[in-house]
Coordinates of C-alpha atoms in Angstrom, one line a residue:
M1 CA -29.5 -22.3 -4.5
A2 CA -27.8 -20.8 -1.4
P3 CA -24.0 -21.2 -3.4
T4 CA -21.4 -23.5 -0.7
L5 CA -18.7 -21.3 0.9
E6 CA -16.2 -22.9 2.6
T7 CA -15.0 -21.1 5.2
V8 CA -11.6 -21.3 8.0
R9 CA -11.4 -20.4 11.2
L10 CA -7.7 -19.1 11.0
D11 CA -7.5 -17.8 14.9
R12 CA -9.6 -17.5 17.6
E13 CA -12.2 -14.5 16.3
I14 CA -10.5 -14.5 12.8
H15 CA -12.2 -16.3 9.9
R16 CA -12.4 -16.5 5.4
T17 CA -14.8 -17.6 3.2
A18 CA -14.0 -18.4 -0.2
A19 CA -17.3 -18.9 -3.2
P20 CA -17.1 -20.9 -6.1
N21 CA -17.6 -17.2 -8.2
G22 CA -14.2 -16.7 -6.4
V23 CA -15.0 -13.1 -4.1
T24 CA -12.6 -14.1 -0.5
V25 CA -14.1 -13.5 3.0
L26 CA -11.7 -12.6 5.2
S27 CA -13.1 -10.8 8.4
E28 CA -12.2 -10.8 12.1
R29 CA -14.1 -10.2 15.4
Q30 CA -13.1 -7.0 17.8
P31 CA -16.6 -7.2 20.3
S32 CA -14.1 -4.6 23.0
V33 CA -15.0 -1.5 20.0
R34 CA -18.0 -0.2 18.8
S35 CA -17.7 0.0 15.1
V36 CA -16.6 -1.5 11.8
A37 CA -14.2 -1.1 9.0
I38 CA -14.8 -2.5 5.9
G39 CA -13.6 -2.8 2.3
V40 CA -13.6 -4.2 -1.0
W41 CA -9.5 -4.6 -2.4
V42 CA -9.5 -5.4 -6.3
R43 CA -6.8 -7.2 -7.6
T44 CA -6.0 -4.7 -10.5
A45 CA -4.1 -1.2 -10.3
S46 CA -1.2 -0.1 -12.1
A47 CA 1.1 -3.2 -11.6
H48 CA -1.6 -4.2 -14.7
E49 CA -1.7 -1.4 -16.3
L50 CA -0.4 -1.2 -20.5
R51 CA 2.3 2.7 -20.8
P52 CA -0.1 4.1 -22.9
K53 CA -3.3 3.3 -20.7
M54 CA -0.7 4.3 -17.6
G55 CA -3.3 5.2 -14.8
V56 CA -6.3 4.0 -16.0
S57 CA -6.8 2.0 -12.6
H58 CA -6.2 5.5 -10.4
L59 CA -8.5 7.5 -12.8
L60 CA -11.4 4.7 -12.2
E61 CA -11.2 4.7 -8.7
H62 CA -11.6 9.0 -9.2
M63 CA -14.9 8.5 -11.0
V64 CA -16.7 5.1 -9.2
F65 CA -17.4 8.2 -6.5
K66 CA -18.9 10.5 -9.5
G67 CA -22.0 8.7 -9.5
T68 CA -24.2 5.5 -9.5
E69 CA -27.4 3.7 -10.8
R70 CA -29.2 4.3 -7.6
R71 CA -27.2 7.5 -5.6
T72 CA -25.0 11.1 -7.2
A73 CA -22.1 12.2 -6.3
Q74 CA -23.7 14.8 -3.2
Q75 CA -25.4 11.3 -2.1
I76 CA -22.6 9.2 -1.8
A77 CA -20.2 11.4 0.6
L78 CA -23.1 12.3 2.5
S79 CA -24.6 7.9 3.0
L80 CA -21.9 7.5 5.4
E81 CA -20.2 10.5 6.6
S82 CA -24.5 11.7 7.7
R83 CA -24.3 9.5 10.5
G84 CA -20.7 9.7 11.2
G85 CA -19.4 7.4 9.3
S86 CA -16.0 7.7 6.4
L87 CA -15.5 6.2 3.0
D88 CA -12.0 6.7 1.1
A89 CA -10.4 4.9 -1.6
Y90 CA -6.6 4.3 -2.6
T91 CA -4.7 2.5 -6.3
S92 CA -2.4 0.4 -5.1
R93 CA 0.5 -1.5 -7.6
D94 CA -1.4 -5.1 -6.8
A95 CA -4.8 -3.7 -5.8
T96 CA -8.0 -0.8 -5.4
A97 CA -9.4 -0.7 -2.6
Y98 CA -12.5 0.9 -1.3
H99 CA -13.1 1.0 2.7
A100 CA -15.4 2.1 5.2
R101 CA -14.9 3.1 8.9
V102 CA -18.5 3.7 10.6
L103 CA -21.0 2.7 14.5
D104 CA -21.5 -1.3 14.5
A105 CA -24.9 -0.4 14.1
D106 CA -23.9 0.6 9.9
L107 CA -22.4 -3.0 8.8
P108 CA -24.9 -2.9 6.5
R109 CA -25.4 1.0 4.9
A110 CA -21.5 0.7 5.0
L111 CA -21.6 -3.0 2.2
D112 CA -24.4 -0.8 0.5
V113 CA -22.8 2.2 -0.3
I114 CA -18.9 0.3 -1.5
T115 CA -20.5 -2.8 -3.5
D116 CA -23.0 0.5 -5.2
I117 CA -19.6 2.2 -6.0
V118 CA -17.4 -0.6 -7.1
R119 CA -20.5 -2.9 -9.0
R120 CA -22.6 0.1 -10.4
P121 CA -20.9 3.4 -11.4
I122 CA -22.6 5.4 -14.3
L123 CA -18.8 6.7 -15.6
R124 CA -20.3 9.4 -17.6
D125 CA -18.4 11.8 -20.1
S126 CA -19.9 14.7 -18.7
D127 CA -18.2 13.6 -15.0
L128 CA -15.1 12.3 -16.9
S129 CA -13.9 15.4 -18.7
L130 CA -14.6 17.3 -14.8
E131 CA -12.5 14.4 -12.9
R132 CA -9.5 14.2 -15.6
Q133 CA -8.1 17.9 -14.4
V134 CA -8.7 17.1 -10.6
V135 CA -6.4 14.2 -11.8
L136 CA -4.7 16.6 -14.1
E137 CA -3.7 18.4 -11.0
E138 CA -2.9 15.8 -8.4
I139 CA -0.5 15.0 -10.5
S140 CA 1.1 18.8 -10.7
T141 CA 1.1 18.5 -7.1
V142 CA 3.6 15.6 -7.2
E143 CA 5.5 17.5 -9.8
D144 CA 5.8 20.6 -7.8
T145 CA 6.8 18.1 -4.5
P146 CA 10.2 16.7 -5.1
D147 CA 10.0 14.3 -1.9
D148 CA 7.1 12.1 -3.7
E149 CA 8.4 12.7 -7.0
V150 CA 11.6 11.2 -6.7
F151 CA 9.8 8.4 -5.8
D152 CA 8.1 8.3 -9.1
L153 CA 11.0 8.5 -10.4
T154 CA 12.6 5.3 -8.5
Y155 CA 10.7 3.3 -9.0
E156 CA 10.8 4.4 -13.4
A157 CA 14.6 3.6 -13.2
M158 CA 14.3 0.1 -10.6
W159 CA 11.6 -1.5 -14.1
P160 CA 12.3 0.7 -16.8
T161 CA 10.1 -2.4 -18.8
H162 CA 7.7 -3.7 -16.4
P163 CA 4.7 -1.5 -14.9
Y164 CA 5.5 -1.4 -11.7
G165 CA 7.8 0.7 -12.8
F166 CA 4.5 3.5 -13.6
Q167 CA 3.0 6.1 -12.3
I168 CA 0.5 5.3 -10.2
L169 CA -1.3 8.5 -11.6
G170 CA -0.3 8.3 -14.6
T171 CA 1.1 10.8 -17.0
K172 CA -0.7 14.1 -18.4
E173 CA -0.4 12.8 -22.0
T174 CA -2.5 9.6 -20.8
V175 CA -4.3 10.7 -18.1
A176 CA -6.0 13.4 -20.8
A177 CA -5.9 10.6 -23.7
L178 CA -7.7 8.4 -21.6
S179 CA -11.6 7.5 -22.3
A180 CA -15.3 6.8 -20.9
E181 CA -15.5 4.1 -22.7
D182 CA -11.7 3.4 -21.4
L183 CA -12.6 3.4 -17.7
K184 CA -15.7 1.0 -18.9
H185 CA -13.7 -1.2 -20.2
L186 CA -11.8 -1.5 -17.0
H187 CA -14.3 -1.9 -15.0
A188 CA -15.8 -4.5 -16.9
R189 CA -12.1 -6.8 -16.8
A190 CA -11.3 -6.2 -13.9
Y191 CA -14.7 -4.9 -11.6
F192 CA -16.3 -8.4 -11.1
P193 CA -16.8 -10.6 -7.5
G194 CA -14.0 -13.3 -8.5
N195 CA -11.4 -10.7 -8.4
C196 CA -11.5 -8.8 -5.4
V197 CA -11.4 -9.5 -1.2
I198 CA -13.6 -8.2 1.0
A199 CA -12.6 -7.5 5.0
A200 CA -13.7 -6.4 8.1
A201 CA -13.1 -6.4 11.1
G202 CA -14.9 -4.3 14.3
N203 CA -17.6 -5.5 16.3
L204 CA -19.3 -8.1 14.3
T205 CA -19.4 -11.1 13.7
H206 CA -18.6 -13.7 10.6
D207 CA -21.8 -15.6 10.2
A208 CA -23.4 -11.8 9.4
L209 CA -20.7 -10.4 7.6
L210 CA -21.4 -13.3 5.2
K211 CA -25.3 -12.8 6.0
E212 CA -25.1 -8.7 4.2
V213 CA -22.3 -10.2 2.1
E214 CA -24.5 -12.2 0.6
A215 CA -27.3 -9.9 0.7
Q216 CA -25.5 -7.5 -1.9
G217 CA -24.6 -9.9 -4.5
W218 CA -21.2 -10.7 -4.4
F219 CA -21.8 -14.2 -3.7
D220 CA -23.6 -14.0 -7.3
G221 CA -22.5 -16.1 -9.8
E222 CA -20.7 -14.8 -13.5
A223 CA -19.1 -15.0 -15.4
A224 CA 17.2 12.2 -13.8
V225 CA 15.6 15.2 -13.9
E226 CA 16.4 18.5 -13.4
K227 CA 13.8 20.7 -11.8
D228 CA 14.2 24.3 -9.7
T229 CA 13.7 23.6 -6.6
A230 CA 15.4 24.6 -3.3
Q231 CA 16.8 20.6 -2.2
T232 CA 17.5 18.2 -3.8
H233 CA 15.6 14.6 -3.5
I234 CA 18.0 11.4 -3.2
V235 CA 16.7 8.2 -3.3
F236 CA 18.7 4.7 -2.6
A237 CA 16.9 1.5 -3.8
T238 CA 16.7 -2.4 -5.1
D239 CA 14.8 -4.4 -5.6
T240 CA 13.8 -7.3 -2.7
I241 CA 11.7 -10.0 -1.7
P242 CA 7.5 -10.8 -3.1
Y243 CA 4.8 -9.7 0.3
A244 CA 4.0 -12.6 1.2
D245 CA 7.6 -14.3 1.8
L246 CA 8.8 -14.5 6.3
R247 CA 11.8 -12.9 5.3
K248 CA 10.4 -9.3 4.8
Y249 CA 10.5 -9.4 8.8
G250 CA 14.9 -9.8 8.9
L251 CA 14.7 -6.5 6.0
L252 CA 12.1 -4.7 8.4
V253 CA 13.8 -4.9 11.2
L254 CA 17.1 -4.2 9.4
S255 CA 15.4 -1.2 8.1
N256 CA 14.3 -0.2 11.4
I257 CA 17.6 0.1 13.1
F258 CA 19.3 0.8 9.7
G259 CA 16.8 4.3 9.1
G260 CA 14.2 3.9 11.2
G261 CA 13.9 6.4 13.0
M262 CA 15.3 9.4 14.8
S263 CA 17.5 7.0 17.0
S264 CA 18.6 5.2 13.7
R265 CA 21.9 4.9 12.4
L266 CA 20.8 7.5 9.4
F267 CA 19.2 10.0 11.2
Q268 CA 22.2 9.6 14.1
R269 CA 25.1 10.1 10.7
I270 CA 24.0 12.2 8.0
R271 CA 21.4 14.8 10.6
E272 CA 23.8 14.7 13.7
E273 CA 27.0 14.0 13.2
L274 CA 27.0 15.7 9.3
G275 CA 24.6 17.9 9.4
L276 CA 23.9 17.1 6.1
A277 CA 20.9 16.4 5.4
Y278 CA 16.7 17.7 7.7
A279 CA 15.1 15.0 6.7
I280 CA 15.9 10.7 5.9
Y281 CA 15.3 7.2 6.2
S282 CA 14.3 4.4 5.3
F283 CA 11.7 2.3 3.5
A284 CA 10.8 -0.5 3.1
S285 CA 7.3 -1.6 0.7
F286 CA 6.4 -5.3 -0.6
Y287 CA 4.4 -6.2 -3.5
R288 CA 2.8 -9.7 -5.0
A289 CA 5.5 -10.2 -7.4
V290 CA 8.6 -8.6 -5.7
G291 CA 9.5 -5.7 -3.0
M292 CA 12.2 -2.6 -2.9
A293 CA 13.4 -1.3 -0.3
G294 CA 15.4 1.9 -0.2
V295 CA 16.5 5.1 1.6
Y296 CA 14.8 8.2 1.2
V297 CA 17.3 11.5 1.8
G298 CA 16.8 15.3 1.8
T299 CA 19.2 17.8 1.4
Q300 CA 21.0 20.9 0.3
P301 CA 21.9 21.2 -3.4
G302 CA 25.3 21.9 -2.3
R303 CA 25.3 19.2 0.2
S304 CA 23.9 16.4 -1.9
E305 CA 28.1 14.7 -2.3
K306 CA 28.5 15.0 0.9
A307 CA 25.1 13.5 1.4
A308 CA 25.0 10.6 -1.4
E309 CA 28.8 9.4 -0.4
A310 CA 28.4 9.4 3.7
I311 CA 24.7 7.3 3.1
R312 CA 26.7 4.4 1.1
G313 CA 29.3 4.4 3.4
E314 CA 26.4 3.2 6.1
F315 CA 25.0 0.6 3.6
A316 CA 28.7 -0.7 3.2
R317 CA 28.8 -0.7 7.1
M318 CA 25.7 -2.7 7.3
A319 CA 26.4 -5.0 4.3
K320 CA 29.1 -5.9 5.7
E321 CA 28.7 -5.9 9.7
G322 CA 25.0 -6.6 9.2
L323 CA 23.2 -6.5 12.2
R324 CA 24.8 -9.0 16.3
G325 CA 23.7 -9.2 19.4
E326 CA 22.1 -5.9 21.5
A327 CA 21.4 -4.4 18.2
L328 CA 20.3 -7.0 16.7
E329 CA 18.3 -7.8 19.9
D330 CA 17.7 -3.7 20.2
A331 CA 15.6 -4.1 16.1
K332 CA 14.1 -6.7 16.7
Q333 CA 12.1 -5.4 19.9
Q334 CA 11.4 -1.8 17.9
T335 CA 9.5 -3.8 14.9
L336 CA 8.4 -6.0 17.4
G337 CA 6.3 -3.0 19.5
Q338 CA 6.0 -1.7 16.2
L339 CA 3.9 -4.5 14.9
M340 CA 1.8 -4.9 18.2
L341 CA 0.4 -1.1 17.3
S342 CA -0.1 -1.3 14.1
L343 CA -3.2 -3.4 15.3
E344 CA -4.5 -1.8 17.6
S345 CA -7.7 -0.7 15.1
P346 CA -9.8 -1.9 13.7
T347 CA -9.0 -0.1 10.7
S348 CA -5.2 -1.8 10.7
R349 CA -6.4 -5.0 11.3
M350 CA -9.1 -4.7 8.0
Y351 CA -5.9 -3.9 6.0
R352 CA -4.2 -6.5 7.5
L353 CA -7.0 -9.6 6.0
A354 CA -7.3 -8.1 3.3
S355 CA -3.5 -8.4 2.9
T356 CA -3.3 -12.0 3.0
A357 CA -5.8 -12.3 0.2
V358 CA -4.6 -10.0 -2.6
Y359 CA -1.0 -10.9 -1.7
G360 CA -1.1 -13.9 -1.0
E361 CA -0.1 -14.5 1.7
Q362 CA -0.7 -17.4 4.4
Y363 CA -2.8 -15.7 7.0
R364 CA -0.4 -15.9 10.6
S365 CA -1.4 -14.6 14.2
L366 CA -0.1 -11.2 15.8
D367 CA 1.7 -14.6 17.8
E368 CA 3.0 -16.6 14.7
V369 CA 4.5 -13.1 13.8
L370 CA 5.9 -12.0 16.2
R371 CA 7.2 -15.4 17.1
T372 CA 9.2 -15.1 13.3
V373 CA 10.8 -11.8 13.7
E374 CA 12.1 -13.0 18.1
A375 CA 13.8 -16.1 16.1
L376 CA 16.0 -14.7 13.6
T377 CA 19.1 -14.8 14.2
A378 CA 22.1 -13.0 13.4
D379 CA 23.0 -15.1 10.7
E380 CA 19.9 -15.2 9.5
V381 CA 19.6 -11.2 9.1
S382 CA 22.8 -9.7 8.4
G383 CA 22.8 -12.4 6.2
F384 CA 20.2 -10.3 4.2
A385 CA 21.9 -6.5 4.8
E386 CA 24.6 -8.1 3.5
E387 CA 22.6 -9.1 0.5
F388 CA 20.2 -6.4 -0.5
F389 CA 22.3 -3.0 1.3
A390 CA 24.9 -4.0 -0.5
P391 CA 26.0 -0.1 -2.2
E392 CA 26.5 -1.7 -5.6
R393 CA 23.5 -2.7 -5.2
Q394 CA 21.8 -0.8 -4.7
T395 CA 20.0 2.6 -7.4
M396 CA 20.6 5.7 -6.5
V397 CA 17.8 8.6 -8.9
S398 CA 18.1 12.2 -7.8
L399 CA 15.7 15.1 -7.7
G400 CA 16.9 18.7 -7.8
P401 CA 19.0 21.8 -9.7
N402 CA 21.6 21.0 -12.4
G403 CA 20.0 17.4 -13.2
G404 CA 20.0 16.6 -9.5
K405 CA 23.2 14.8 -9.5
P406 CA 25.4 14.8 -6.0

């Protein structure tokens, strides 16, 4: 007997279906394109690991591409590329995602391939010994890229006892100790329909997507560091708010004007006026349980102290003055433009659909989001600045010569 599906129309071309076994399916129809982006998000990743198993989610993400019950690694690689499409994956802190971009006619093929690697990987010991070396090289690459490594150190400093502070790739020690049994245990524990979100966007209908999802069995019932580098890399960061919190739009507005581009305060002050850095930018990341916002700067070791002092000064100015008048309207307009441009492609729309389920956020149309940004008041945004941009709130992590001390 076919399962009873609950489908809700979220917007004119956007639908969400919840199946009794827990899997969520979302779609957005874009009849003006000839392609489809489709992906499966597993709601388990590095934030759900034990410290001795750090990196197991990322290693599993690699290993599913080494072969399934039906396909060799080469067949997986050619399955969509031979049709002009692409297949990729990534591991974050909250979810592990497998996604494809194909011509609309190849939607069934794409879902078949993704389902195969997500649900039926072989996870052989012989493949693990080789793929482990790939991941170890990836870890070494991060260690040799200080502007990446400093962010790992920042997460560890922010959340030293919580898995959000773990390195997504793991460490060389933890990855070297992982076994095929560890991967199989994680796969059995996490890679089941009720722990997954399926999202698609492009030239498709929701009904057609549900038929393909059902055909693939997704509705079935279940059971501070010293380093010899030419630069000092510094991150200032603070914990903020979860993904589903509407206040994130106020933080995005602040982050944009603070360090979102060449016209931003940080770029103009630290790079253009003072000449203290080549790379400087602000960032805001939001997760299911918490968020993080801050600033990255790469500078010469001899200038790092002055750069850090100047950045603290800009934090203090933003916290004290906030955003008002023309400065606020400019920042809001910049954010509005970015939000609209970010949803130009089917892939971006697919990501957005999946995030509503992965991060527990209520779906809001683009117009609703734009209205939320437009409605931000000077008092609200200035309140966010006072709370999250206070210099004393920031955790500073530096990486470079002499322990990276600025």
